[in-house]
mmCIF file of C-alpha atoms in Angstrom:
data_model
loop_
_atom_site.group_PDB
_atom_site.id
_atom_site.type_symbol
_atom_site.label_atom_id
_atom_site.label_comp_id
_atom_site.label_asym_id
_atom_site.label_seq_id
_atom_site.Cartn_x
_atom_site.Cartn_y
_atom_site.Cartn_z
ATOM 1 C CA MET K 1 16.281 -6.808 15.003
ATOM 2 C CA ALA K 2 15.150 -10.208 14.337
ATOM 3 C CA THR K 3 12.516 -8.975 11.722
ATOM 4 C CA ALA K 4 15.211 -7.108 9.514
ATOM 5 C CA GLY K 5 15.827 -8.467 6.421
ATOM 6 C CA LYS K 6 12.620 -10.664 6.422
ATOM 7 C CA VAL K 7 9.287 -10.847 5.266
ATOM 8 C CA ILE K 8 6.728 -9.466 8.401
ATOM 9 C CA LYS K 9 3.000 -10.480 8.328
ATOM 10 C CA CYS K 10 0.885 -7.739 9.971
ATOM 11 C CA ARG K 11 -2.559 -6.990 9.548
ATOM 12 C CA ALA K 12 -3.306 -3.935 7.102
ATOM 13 C CA ALA K 13 -6.628 -2.640 6.038
ATOM 14 C CA VAL K 14 -7.029 -2.864 2.545
ATOM 15 C CA ALA K 15 -9.401 -0.939 0.305
ATOM 16 C CA TRP K 16 -10.637 -3.597 -2.141
ATOM 17 C CA GLU K 17 -12.992 -0.929 -4.414
ATOM 18 C CA ALA K 18 -14.274 2.546 -3.760
ATOM 19 C CA GLY K 19 -16.494 3.478 -1.086
ATOM 20 C CA LYS K 20 -16.226 -0.194 0.277
ATOM 21 C CA PRO K 21 -15.589 -0.767 3.959
ATOM 22 C CA LEU K 22 -12.312 -2.108 4.220
ATOM 23 C CA VAL K 23 -11.035 -4.862 4.833
ATOM 24 C CA VAL K 24 -8.489 -5.802 7.870
ATOM 25 C CA GLN K 25 -6.808 -8.743 7.079
ATOM 26 C CA GLU K 26 -3.496 -9.937 6.907
ATOM 27 C CA VAL K 27 -1.033 -8.523 4.218
ATOM 28 C CA GLU K 28 3.171 -9.491 3.948
ATOM 29 C CA VAL K 29 4.935 -6.553 3.780
ATOM 30 C CA ALA K 30 8.789 -7.169 2.178
ATOM 31 C CA PRO K 31 12.103 -5.630 3.471
ATOM 32 C CA PRO K 32 12.924 -2.199 2.621
ATOM 33 C CA GLN K 33 14.753 -1.466 -0.321
ATOM 34 C CA ALA K 34 18.101 0.953 -0.826
ATOM 35 C CA MET K 35 16.788 4.359 0.678
ATOM 36 C CA GLU K 36 13.847 2.873 2.091
ATOM 37 C CA VAL K 37 12.895 2.354 5.821
ATOM 38 C CA ARG K 38 10.293 -0.370 6.656
ATOM 39 C CA LEU K 39 7.984 1.084 9.681
ATOM 40 C CA LYS K 40 6.486 0.357 12.547
ATOM 41 C CA ILE K 41 3.166 2.484 12.483
ATOM 42 C CA LEU K 42 1.684 3.184 16.676
ATOM 43 C CA TYR K 43 -1.140 5.843 15.850
ATOM 44 C CA THR K 44 -2.556 6.608 12.749
ATOM 45 C CA SER K 45 -5.965 9.469 12.272
ATOM 46 C CA LEU K 46 -8.337 9.648 9.134
ATOM 47 C CA CYS K 47 -7.528 12.753 7.047
ATOM 48 C CA HIS K 48 -10.409 13.664 4.117
ATOM 49 C CA THR K 49 -8.051 13.109 1.669
ATOM 50 C CA ASP K 50 -8.359 9.262 2.385
ATOM 51 C CA VAL K 51 -11.635 9.441 2.129
ATOM 52 C CA TYR K 52 -11.338 11.237 -1.178
ATOM 53 C CA PHE K 53 -9.505 8.688 -2.520
ATOM 54 C CA TRP K 54 -11.769 5.837 -1.068
ATOM 55 C CA GLU K 55 -14.545 7.431 -3.259
ATOM 56 C CA ALA K 56 -12.225 7.418 -5.958
ATOM 57 C CA LYS K 57 -14.603 10.013 -8.044
ATOM 58 C CA GLY K 58 -12.417 12.640 -8.974
ATOM 59 C CA GLN K 59 -9.125 10.608 -10.138
ATOM 60 C CA THR K 60 -8.268 7.077 -11.402
ATOM 61 C CA PRO K 61 -8.951 4.151 -8.815
ATOM 62 C CA VAL K 62 -6.340 2.437 -7.789
ATOM 63 C CA PHE K 63 -7.545 -1.304 -5.682
ATOM 64 C CA PRO K 64 -6.783 -2.578 -4.272
ATOM 65 C CA ARG K 65 -4.704 -0.154 -1.705
ATOM 66 C CA ILE K 66 -3.889 0.778 1.367
ATOM 67 C CA LEU K 67 -4.632 3.425 2.516
ATOM 68 C CA GLY K 68 -3.373 6.148 5.381
ATOM 69 C CA HIS K 69 -1.401 9.194 5.430
ATOM 70 C CA GLU K 70 -1.151 10.739 8.899
ATOM 71 C CA ALA K 71 0.683 8.627 11.013
ATOM 72 C CA ALA K 72 3.397 8.326 13.372
ATOM 73 C CA GLY K 73 5.566 5.514 14.317
ATOM 74 C CA ILE K 74 8.712 3.743 15.801
ATOM 75 C CA VAL K 75 11.490 2.275 12.510
ATOM 76 C CA GLU K 76 11.664 -1.549 12.384
ATOM 77 C CA SER K 77 14.475 -1.587 9.772
ATOM 78 C CA VAL K 78 16.329 0.654 6.943
ATOM 79 C CA GLY K 79 17.596 -0.303 3.766
ATOM 80 C CA GLU K 80 20.935 -0.138 1.793
ATOM 81 C CA GLY K 81 22.094 3.712 1.671
ATOM 82 C CA VAL K 82 19.969 4.533 5.574
ATOM 83 C CA THR K 83 22.127 7.166 6.933
ATOM 84 C CA GLU K 84 19.668 9.272 8.939
ATOM 85 C CA LEU K 85 17.919 6.902 10.990
ATOM 86 C CA ALA K 86 17.892 3.892 12.840
ATOM 87 C CA PRO K 87 15.417 1.264 14.034
ATOM 88 C CA GLY K 88 13.945 2.198 17.443
ATOM 89 C CA ASP K 89 13.372 6.315 15.828
ATOM 90 C CA HIS K 90 10.449 8.147 16.746
ATOM 91 C CA VAL K 91 9.037 8.587 13.649
ATOM 92 C CA LEU K 92 6.282 10.891 11.593
ATOM 93 C CA PRO K 93 6.285 10.122 7.831
ATOM 94 C CA VAL K 94 4.807 12.532 5.523
ATOM 95 C CA PHE K 95 3.233 12.685 2.334
ATOM 96 C CA THR K 96 5.261 14.376 0.931
ATOM 97 C CA GLY K 97 9.540 14.427 1.535
ATOM 98 C CA GLU K 98 12.926 16.542 1.671
ATOM 99 C CA CYS K 99 15.654 14.448 -0.564
ATOM 100 C CA LYS K 100 18.386 16.937 0.571
ATOM 101 C CA GLU K 101 19.504 17.210 -2.640
ATOM 102 C CA CYS K 102 17.592 18.594 -5.618
ATOM 103 C CA ALA K 103 16.974 22.855 -6.266
ATOM 104 C CA HIS K 104 14.410 23.172 -4.061
ATOM 105 C CA CYS K 105 15.409 20.842 -0.610
ATOM 106 C CA LYS K 106 18.512 22.926 -1.642
ATOM 107 C CA SER K 107 16.678 26.370 -1.836
ATOM 108 C CA GLU K 108 15.347 28.201 1.232
ATOM 109 C CA GLU K 109 12.306 29.036 -0.494
ATOM 110 C CA SER K 110 10.725 25.764 -1.217
ATOM 111 C CA ASN K 111 9.962 22.503 -0.165
ATOM 112 C CA MET K 112 8.646 20.816 -3.065
ATOM 113 C CA CYS K 113 11.158 18.010 -3.833
ATOM 114 C CA GLU K 114 11.694 17.261 -7.175
ATOM 115 C CA LEU K 115 12.159 13.725 -5.905
ATOM 116 C CA LEU K 116 9.820 13.250 -3.484
ATOM 117 C CA ARG K 117 7.366 15.788 -4.191
ATOM 118 C CA ILE K 118 3.312 14.322 -3.620
ATOM 119 C CA ASN K 119 2.128 12.224 -5.692
ATOM 120 C CA PRO K 120 -1.518 10.552 -5.656
ATOM 121 C CA ASP K 121 -1.337 8.492 -8.792
ATOM 122 C CA ARG K 122 2.230 7.360 -7.945
ATOM 123 C CA LYS K 123 1.447 3.865 -6.716
ATOM 124 C CA VAL K 124 4.163 2.080 -5.793
ATOM 125 C CA MET K 125 7.830 2.448 -4.349
ATOM 126 C CA ILE K 126 10.382 4.810 -6.180
ATOM 127 C CA ALA K 127 13.321 2.401 -5.986
ATOM 128 C CA ASP K 128 12.413 -0.618 -8.588
ATOM 129 C CA GLY K 129 8.427 0.339 -9.263
ATOM 130 C CA GLN K 130 7.215 -2.461 -7.016
ATOM 131 C CA ALA K 131 4.597 -2.326 -4.537
ATOM 132 C CA ARG K 132 5.915 -3.920 -0.473
ATOM 133 C CA PHE K 133 2.229 -5.177 -0.029
ATOM 134 C CA SER K 134 0.839 -7.758 -1.151
ATOM 135 C CA VAL K 135 -1.744 -10.640 -0.301
ATOM 136 C CA ASN K 136 -1.194 -14.620 -1.172
ATOM 137 C CA GLY K 137 1.183 -12.737 -3.890
ATOM 138 C CA GLN K 138 -1.455 -10.576 -5.318
ATOM 139 C CA PRO K 139 0.038 -6.634 -5.292
ATOM 140 C CA ILE K 140 -1.370 -4.601 -2.952
ATOM 141 C CA TYR K 141 -1.156 -1.181 -3.782
ATOM 142 C CA HIS K 142 0.888 1.923 -1.990
ATOM 143 C CA PHE K 143 -0.891 5.475 -1.015
ATOM 144 C CA LEU K 144 0.891 9.044 -1.598
ATOM 145 C CA GLY K 145 3.801 6.834 -0.467
ATOM 146 C CA THR K 146 3.071 6.595 3.387
ATOM 147 C CA SER K 147 0.344 3.977 2.990
ATOM 148 C CA THR K 148 0.025 3.887 6.944
ATOM 149 C CA PHE K 149 -3.207 2.173 7.560
ATOM 150 C CA SER K 150 -0.842 -1.232 7.735
ATOM 151 C CA GLU K 151 0.636 -2.019 11.192
ATOM 152 C CA TYR K 152 3.567 -2.534 9.411
ATOM 153 C CA THR K 153 5.071 0.136 6.370
ATOM 154 C CA VAL K 154 8.178 0.675 4.399
ATOM 155 C CA VAL K 155 8.011 4.055 3.288
ATOM 156 C CA HIS K 156 11.170 6.166 0.827
ATOM 157 C CA ALA K 157 13.196 7.964 3.568
ATOM 158 C CA GLY K 158 13.029 10.916 2.670
ATOM 159 C CA CYS K 159 9.956 10.833 3.680
ATOM 160 C CA VAL K 160 10.398 10.608 7.035
ATOM 161 C CA ALA K 161 11.084 13.440 10.091
ATOM 162 C CA LYS K 162 12.748 11.658 13.167
ATOM 163 C CA ILE K 163 11.328 13.496 16.444
ATOM 164 C CA ASN K 164 11.525 13.171 20.002
ATOM 165 C CA PRO K 165 11.008 10.340 21.868
ATOM 166 C CA GLU K 166 9.489 12.390 24.397
ATOM 167 C CA ALA K 167 6.967 13.060 22.397
ATOM 168 C CA PRO K 168 3.391 11.203 22.264
ATOM 169 C CA LEU K 169 2.644 9.587 19.712
ATOM 170 C CA ASP K 170 -0.954 9.368 19.649
ATOM 171 C CA LYS K 171 -1.031 13.359 19.700
ATOM 172 C CA VAL K 172 1.702 14.113 16.923
ATOM 173 C CA CYS K 173 0.433 11.975 14.381
ATOM 174 C CA VAL K 174 -1.920 14.802 12.916
ATOM 175 C CA LEU K 175 1.431 16.923 12.532
ATOM 176 C CA SER K 176 2.090 15.308 9.862
ATOM 177 C CA CYS K 177 -0.417 16.020 7.227
ATOM 178 C CA GLY K 178 -3.435 18.481 7.979
ATOM 179 C CA PHE K 179 -2.268 20.642 11.602
ATOM 180 C CA CYS K 180 1.380 21.666 9.683
ATOM 181 C CA THR K 181 -0.641 22.495 6.242
ATOM 182 C CA GLY K 182 -2.835 24.673 8.278
ATOM 183 C CA PHE K 183 -0.403 26.060 10.244
ATOM 184 C CA GLY K 184 2.308 26.647 8.036
ATOM 185 C CA ALA K 185 -0.063 28.767 5.969
ATOM 186 C CA THR K 186 -0.902 31.683 8.297
ATOM 187 C CA VAL K 187 2.887 31.256 9.846
ATOM 188 C CA ASN K 188 5.237 30.608 7.015
ATOM 189 C CA VAL K 189 3.580 32.359 3.719
ATOM 190 C CA ALA K 190 0.367 34.815 5.966
ATOM 191 C CA LYS K 191 2.499 35.474 8.467
ATOM 192 C CA PRO K 192 0.056 38.573 10.255
ATOM 193 C CA LYS K 193 1.462 41.321 12.483
ATOM 194 C CA LYS K 194 1.300 41.492 15.918
ATOM 195 C CA GLY K 195 -2.451 42.465 16.507
ATOM 196 C CA SER K 196 -3.769 41.985 12.801
ATOM 197 C CA THR K 197 -6.904 40.760 11.028
ATOM 198 C CA VAL K 198 -7.489 37.695 9.935
ATOM 199 C CA ALA K 199 -10.078 35.471 7.785
ATOM 200 C CA ILE K 200 -10.430 32.114 7.593
ATOM 201 C CA PHE K 201 -12.383 30.836 4.360
ATOM 202 C CA GLY K 202 -13.380 26.430 5.377
ATOM 203 C CA LEU K 203 -12.963 25.543 9.373
ATOM 204 C CA GLY K 204 -13.108 22.084 8.719
ATOM 205 C CA ALA K 205 -9.165 20.683 10.089
ATOM 206 C CA VAL K 206 -6.969 22.577 7.751
ATOM 207 C CA GLY K 207 -9.158 25.859 8.799
ATOM 208 C CA LEU K 208 -8.907 25.439 12.481
ATOM 209 C CA SER K 209 -5.343 24.883 11.980
ATOM 210 C CA ALA K 210 -4.769 28.422 10.623
ATOM 211 C CA ALA K 211 -7.041 30.078 12.445
ATOM 212 C CA GLU K 212 -4.719 28.397 15.561
ATOM 213 C CA GLY K 213 -1.887 30.135 13.112
ATOM 214 C CA ALA K 214 -3.165 32.849 13.945
ATOM 215 C CA ARG K 215 -4.014 32.867 16.971
ATOM 216 C CA VAL K 216 -0.321 32.161 17.738
ATOM 217 C CA ALA K 217 0.573 34.656 15.578
ATOM 218 C CA GLY K 218 -1.313 37.168 18.206
ATOM 219 C CA ALA K 219 -3.501 38.192 15.664
ATOM 220 C CA SER K 220 -6.091 40.313 17.424
ATOM 221 C CA ARG K 221 -9.500 39.297 15.461
ATOM 222 C CA ILE K 222 -10.093 35.971 13.176
ATOM 223 C CA ILE K 223 -12.987 35.774 11.391
ATOM 224 C CA GLY K 224 -14.059 32.314 10.631
ATOM 225 C CA VAL K 225 -16.305 32.633 7.127
ATOM 226 C CA ASP K 226 -17.621 29.025 6.428
ATOM 227 C CA LEU K 227 -21.695 28.250 5.088
ATOM 228 C CA ASN K 228 -22.183 25.562 8.214
ATOM 229 C CA SER K 229 -22.705 28.035 11.636
ATOM 230 C CA ASN K 230 -22.302 25.187 13.466
ATOM 231 C CA ARG K 231 -18.767 24.769 13.301
ATOM 232 C CA PHE K 232 -18.813 28.168 14.495
ATOM 233 C CA GLU K 233 -18.617 26.944 18.755
ATOM 234 C CA THR K 234 -16.182 23.932 17.965
ATOM 235 C CA ALA K 235 -13.877 27.493 16.510
ATOM 236 C CA LYS K 236 -13.663 29.224 19.156
ATOM 237 C CA LYS K 237 -11.128 27.006 21.003
ATOM 238 C CA PHE K 238 -9.223 28.319 17.880
ATOM 239 C CA GLY K 239 -8.868 31.696 18.852
ATOM 240 C CA CYS K 240 -11.810 32.373 16.225
ATOM 241 C CA THR K 241 -13.516 36.243 17.728
ATOM 242 C CA GLU K 242 -16.521 36.411 15.161
ATOM 243 C CA PHE K 243 -17.805 34.372 12.646
ATOM 244 C CA VAL K 244 -19.372 34.956 9.125
ATOM 245 C CA ASN K 245 -21.743 32.544 7.039
ATOM 246 C CA PRO K 246 -22.030 34.014 3.596
ATOM 247 C CA LEU K 247 -25.632 31.964 2.923
ATOM 248 C CA GLU K 248 -26.564 35.042 6.085
ATOM 249 C CA HIS K 249 -25.875 38.164 3.544
ATOM 250 C CA THR K 250 -27.182 39.512 0.720
ATOM 251 C CA LYS K 251 -23.444 41.046 -0.002
ATOM 252 C CA PRO K 252 -20.816 39.180 -1.279
ATOM 253 C CA VAL K 253 -19.117 38.368 1.662
ATOM 254 C CA GLN K 254 -15.791 40.304 0.777
ATOM 255 C CA GLU K 255 -18.084 43.167 1.321
ATOM 256 C CA VAL K 256 -19.325 41.980 4.150
ATOM 257 C CA LEU K 257 -15.543 41.499 5.865
ATOM 258 C CA ALA K 258 -15.159 45.192 4.290
ATOM 259 C CA GLU K 259 -17.127 46.600 5.811
ATOM 260 C CA MET K 260 -16.361 44.445 9.417
ATOM 261 C CA THR K 261 -12.361 45.845 9.245
ATOM 262 C CA ASN K 262 -12.876 48.925 8.091
ATOM 263 C CA GLY K 263 -11.535 48.429 4.347
ATOM 264 C CA GLY K 264 -10.299 44.343 4.353
ATOM 265 C CA VAL K 265 -8.513 42.855 7.149
ATOM 266 C CA ASP K 266 -5.201 42.339 6.667
ATOM 267 C CA ARG K 267 -4.437 38.582 6.002
ATOM 268 C CA ALA K 268 -7.126 36.570 4.168
ATOM 269 C CA VAL K 269 -6.331 31.953 4.274
ATOM 270 C CA GLU K 270 -8.158 29.962 2.349
ATOM 271 C CA CYS K 271 -8.722 26.389 2.774
ATOM 272 C CA THR K 272 -12.030 24.670 1.213
ATOM 273 C CA GLY K 273 -10.480 24.770 -2.152
ATOM 274 C CA ASN K 274 -13.982 26.642 -3.638
ATOM 275 C CA ILE K 275 -12.789 28.789 -6.465
ATOM 276 C CA ASN K 276 -15.183 31.349 -5.432
ATOM 277 C CA ALA K 277 -13.932 30.781 -1.882
ATOM 278 C CA MET K 278 -10.827 31.906 -3.273
ATOM 279 C CA ILE K 279 -11.430 35.063 -5.456
ATOM 280 C CA GLN K 280 -13.640 36.226 -2.310
ATOM 281 C CA ALA K 281 -10.195 35.198 -0.098
ATOM 282 C CA LEU K 282 -8.410 38.384 -2.563
ATOM 283 C CA GLU K 283 -10.785 40.290 -2.873
ATOM 284 C CA SER K 284 -11.669 40.790 0.786
ATOM 285 C CA VAL K 285 -7.929 41.931 1.891
ATOM 286 C CA HIS K 286 -6.446 44.893 2.507
ATOM 287 C CA ASP K 287 -5.702 47.150 -0.784
ATOM 288 C CA GLY K 288 -1.327 48.474 0.356
ATOM 289 C CA TRP K 289 -0.908 45.364 2.101
ATOM 290 C CA GLY K 290 -3.554 42.843 2.188
ATOM 291 C CA VAL K 291 -2.117 39.181 1.241
ATOM 292 C CA ALA K 292 -3.911 36.310 0.811
ATOM 293 C CA VAL K 293 -2.832 32.541 0.899
ATOM 294 C CA LEU K 294 -4.522 29.724 -0.829
ATOM 295 C CA VAL K 295 -4.611 26.325 0.790
ATOM 296 C CA GLY K 296 -7.869 24.216 -0.751
ATOM 297 C CA VAL K 297 -7.148 22.270 -3.741
ATOM 298 C CA PRO K 298 -9.564 23.659 -6.610
ATOM 299 C CA HIS K 299 -11.589 21.291 -8.777
ATOM 300 C CA LYS K 300 -8.785 19.965 -11.639
ATOM 301 C CA ASP K 301 -11.132 22.369 -13.956
ATOM 302 C CA ALA K 302 -11.614 25.847 -12.047
ATOM 303 C CA GLU K 303 -10.125 28.971 -12.902
ATOM 304 C CA PHE K 304 -9.490 32.271 -10.695
ATOM 305 C CA LYS K 305 -10.833 35.092 -11.842
ATOM 306 C CA THR K 306 -10.583 38.393 -10.490
ATOM 307 C CA HIS K 307 -9.862 42.340 -11.635
ATOM 308 C CA PRO K 308 -6.165 43.451 -11.830
ATOM 309 C CA ILE K 309 -6.818 46.193 -9.915
ATOM 310 C CA HIS K 310 -6.624 43.732 -6.901
ATOM 311 C CA PHE K 311 -2.744 43.914 -7.516
ATOM 312 C CA LEU K 312 -2.202 47.151 -8.885
ATOM 313 C CA ASN K 313 -3.860 48.160 -5.695
ATOM 314 C CA GLU K 314 -0.994 46.678 -3.961
ATOM 315 C CA LYS K 315 -2.687 43.407 -2.937
ATOM 316 C CA THR K 316 -0.969 39.740 -2.948
ATOM 317 C CA LEU K 317 -2.033 36.639 -3.691
ATOM 318 C CA LYS K 318 -0.264 33.327 -2.901
ATOM 319 C CA GLY K 319 -0.593 29.612 -2.826
ATOM 320 C CA THR K 320 1.262 26.982 -0.443
ATOM 321 C CA PHE K 321 2.050 23.564 -0.513
ATOM 322 C CA TYR K 322 2.138 21.538 3.387
ATOM 323 C CA GLY K 323 2.644 25.086 4.737
ATOM 324 C CA HIS K 324 5.886 24.965 3.238
ATOM 325 C CA TYR K 325 6.939 23.025 6.285
ATOM 326 C CA LYS K 326 10.407 20.686 4.637
ATOM 327 C CA PRO K 327 9.301 17.442 6.529
ATOM 328 C CA ARG K 328 12.465 16.427 6.900
ATOM 329 C CA THR K 329 13.857 19.687 8.413
ATOM 330 C CA ASP K 330 11.298 21.566 9.893
ATOM 331 C CA LEU K 331 9.088 19.018 11.342
ATOM 332 C CA PRO K 332 10.974 18.138 14.538
ATOM 333 C CA VAL K 333 11.314 21.663 15.592
ATOM 334 C CA VAL K 334 6.910 21.937 15.695
ATOM 335 C CA VAL K 335 6.963 18.660 17.999
ATOM 336 C CA GLU K 336 9.595 20.909 20.382
ATOM 337 C CA GLN K 337 6.619 23.739 19.654
ATOM 338 C CA TYR K 338 4.034 21.458 21.237
ATOM 339 C CA LEU K 339 6.491 20.227 23.854
ATOM 340 C CA LYS K 340 6.912 23.913 24.547
ATOM 341 C CA GLY K 341 3.314 23.775 25.508
ATOM 342 C CA GLU K 342 3.301 26.847 22.352
ATOM 343 C CA LEU K 343 0.900 24.700 20.033
ATOM 344 C CA GLU K 344 -2.543 22.575 21.465
ATOM 345 C CA LEU K 345 -3.127 19.359 19.117
ATOM 346 C CA GLU K 346 -5.604 17.759 21.706
ATOM 347 C CA LYS K 347 -8.432 19.930 20.684
ATOM 348 C CA PHE K 348 -7.872 18.441 17.141
ATOM 349 C CA ILE K 349 -8.009 14.816 18.316
ATOM 350 C CA THR K 350 -12.273 14.194 19.332
ATOM 351 C CA HIS K 351 -12.452 10.835 18.371
ATOM 352 C CA SER K 352 -10.323 7.951 19.143
ATOM 353 C CA VAL K 353 -11.271 4.439 17.490
ATOM 354 C CA SER K 354 -9.354 1.123 18.112
ATOM 355 C CA PHE K 355 -7.806 -0.375 14.002
ATOM 356 C CA SER K 356 -10.641 -3.156 13.847
ATOM 357 C CA GLU K 357 -13.281 -0.238 14.431
ATOM 358 C CA ILE K 358 -11.045 1.820 11.536
ATOM 359 C CA ASN K 359 -14.387 1.714 9.500
ATOM 360 C CA LYS K 360 -16.158 3.592 12.506
ATOM 361 C CA ALA K 361 -13.799 6.785 11.722
ATOM 362 C CA PHE K 362 -14.492 6.944 8.446
ATOM 363 C CA ASP K 363 -17.977 6.776 9.202
ATOM 364 C CA LEU K 364 -17.630 9.692 11.339
ATOM 365 C CA MET K 365 -15.636 11.774 8.324
ATOM 366 C CA LEU K 366 -18.378 11.061 6.072
ATOM 367 C CA ALA K 367 -21.025 12.450 8.424
ATOM 368 C CA GLY K 368 -19.027 15.716 9.526
ATOM 369 C CA GLN K 369 -18.789 14.620 12.790
ATOM 370 C CA GLY K 370 -15.817 15.953 14.770
ATOM 371 C CA LEU K 371 -11.657 16.802 13.635
ATOM 372 C CA ARG K 372 -9.645 13.904 13.992
ATOM 373 C CA CYS K 373 -10.133 10.672 14.409
ATOM 374 C CA ILE K 374 -7.131 8.829 16.100
ATOM 375 C CA ILE K 375 -6.673 4.986 15.159
ATOM 376 C CA ARG K 376 -5.283 2.485 17.927
ATOM 377 C CA MET K 377 -2.553 0.122 16.008
ATOM 378 C CA ASP K 378 -2.332 -2.576 18.482
ATOM 379 C CA GLU K 379 -5.690 -3.105 19.223
#
């Protein structure tokens, strides 16, 4: 390929400072080093995590930086030692990886790769501690190892899932983060039995993906719990059958759910990151067999406080990371599920903008409108 081994000049949306609109400008993207690939990003979407790090209220600010981590594209070139990917492959870059060699990757029980697990603080590539992006010689930092708000990006080969080229990239791009996180939390971790009752705490994109997981698993009742009643109508499309707004009840929500379900729900999936919702999720499951799964990321100082009797009464509390999916092994399988019609992704995609209008996607998310906004990189 003519560009292989050379610096590529392309457009990227650069975050120069916290909370300021991204600047779509020309950047230079260096060729991939050992165990890296350079990708041409065709579609990317905005996730709440991008907005969180762009606002930089809760962590060490890192600027200038190219955000973005939910995307789909095509391999442009590969670095030394990369054997499982080749130019032209259709791929999903993922914010966490699978080296296939560490104890976690070799274990069937873990997806938390020692080398490539998510690291929000890392702003450079592992190989040499350098950034692959620059503007006039100034380094532009990476984000979650993906930095997909650029027409070309460089990613560690272990963070790239090769998928069926038949899959529409403008749909399956949402699998690389939000959808798998929620859907997998239900189907891979909570594992509701057919006909069971599932409560979903938080009905944003991840919570609705968890509800979709409960629908696919054959749950008979899916109870959505959210402080915003405006979300209930949308949630019906994702399988939710009933709704509880805790603000409309004088009793704690775990008591409300226990009354609705004759002692508690069979499974609860918490997708808010609010510590109170996490505690409520555990306390709302049925004794003897109930399982609560935590997905949301809490405030760093938050502490989980509950009475141990819940555990002695055979309730189970679990946490999960990225829906318990190993990115390179499992994502191609999820893509096949979509192609067979077992999953519905279209209903998650509520908006679409051209790359030059990327700041509109931020405006929509800040206004709480829609679920996923697809950014078309070639426009």
